[in-house]
C-alpha positions as a printed NumPy array, in Angstrom:
array([[ 12.444, -18.947, -20.235],
       [ 11.698, -16.851, -16.956],
       [  8.315, -15.114, -16.691],
       [  8.338, -12.541, -13.951],
       [  5.049, -10.678, -12.919],
       [  2.833, -13.42 , -13.89 ],
       [  1.04 , -12.868, -10.528],
       [  0.704,  -9.223, -11.138],
       [ -3.016,  -9.793, -12.236],
       [ -5.912,  -7.549, -11.145],
       [ -8.169, -10.593, -10.463],
       [ -5.884, -11.526,  -7.37 ],
       [ -6.593, -10.055,  -3.997],
       [ -4.88 ,  -6.832,  -3.276],
       [ -3.276,  -6.525,  -6.723],
       [ -6.205,  -4.61 ,  -8.289],
       [ -6.016,  -1.796,  -5.731],
       [ -2.225,  -1.685,  -5.984],
       [ -2.41 ,  -1.231,  -9.852],
       [ -5.27 ,   1.443,  -9.472],
       [ -3.169,   3.359,  -6.814],
       [  0.162,   2.656,  -8.598],
       [  1.667,   1.239,  -5.503],
       [  5.149,   0.683,  -6.87 ],
       [  6.563,  -0.976,  -3.729],
       [  3.571,  -3.592,  -3.484],
       [  3.988,  -4.473,  -7.186],
       [  7.838,  -4.646,  -7.095],
       [  7.666,  -6.898,  -3.993],
       [  5.13 ,  -9.24 ,  -5.542],
       [  7.514,  -9.631,  -8.619],
       [ 10.513, -10.225,  -6.404],
       [  8.616, -12.897,  -4.398],
       [  7.757, -14.682,  -7.652],
       [ 11.459, -14.614,  -8.775],
       [ 12.656, -16.212,  -5.622],
       [  9.983, -19.071,  -5.611]])
Protein backbone atom coordinates (compact mmCIF):
# COMPACT_ATOMS: atom_id res chain seq x y z
CA UNK A 1 0.00 0.00 0.00
CA UNK A 2 1.27 3.47 -0.87
CA UNK A 3 0.41 6.42 1.32
CA UNK A 4 1.08 9.74 -0.37
CA UNK A 5 0.73 12.99 1.50
CA UNK A 6 1.53 11.65 4.96
CA UNK A 7 3.81 14.64 5.50
CA UNK A 8 1.06 17.10 4.59
CA UNK A 9 0.47 17.74 8.25
CA UNK A 10 -0.06 21.24 9.62
CA UNK A 11 2.16 20.53 12.62
CA UNK A 12 5.21 20.46 10.31
CA UNK A 13 7.20 23.61 9.66
CA UNK A 14 5.87 25.58 6.69
CA UNK A 15 2.97 23.26 5.96
CA UNK A 16 0.42 25.06 8.13
CA UNK A 17 0.95 28.33 6.27
CA UNK A 18 0.81 26.57 2.89
CA UNK A 19 -2.51 24.96 3.80
CA UNK A 20 -3.94 28.23 5.13
CA UNK A 21 -2.95 30.10 1.97
CA UNK A 22 -3.84 27.16 -0.26
CA UNK A 23 -0.36 27.08 -1.77
CA UNK A 24 -0.98 24.37 -4.35
CA UNK A 25 2.60 24.26 -5.64
CA UNK A 26 4.10 23.82 -2.16
CA UNK A 27 1.71 21.01 -1.27
CA UNK A 28 2.11 19.25 -4.62
CA UNK A 29 5.90 19.41 -4.36
CA UNK A 30 5.78 18.02 -0.83
CA UNK A 31 3.67 15.07 -2.01
CA UNK A 32 5.97 14.48 -5.01
CA UNK A 33 9.06 14.48 -2.77
CA UNK A 34 7.44 11.90 -0.51
CA UNK A 35 6.59 9.71 -3.52
CA UNK A 36 10.20 9.64 -4.70
CA UNK A 37 11.74 8.82 -1.30
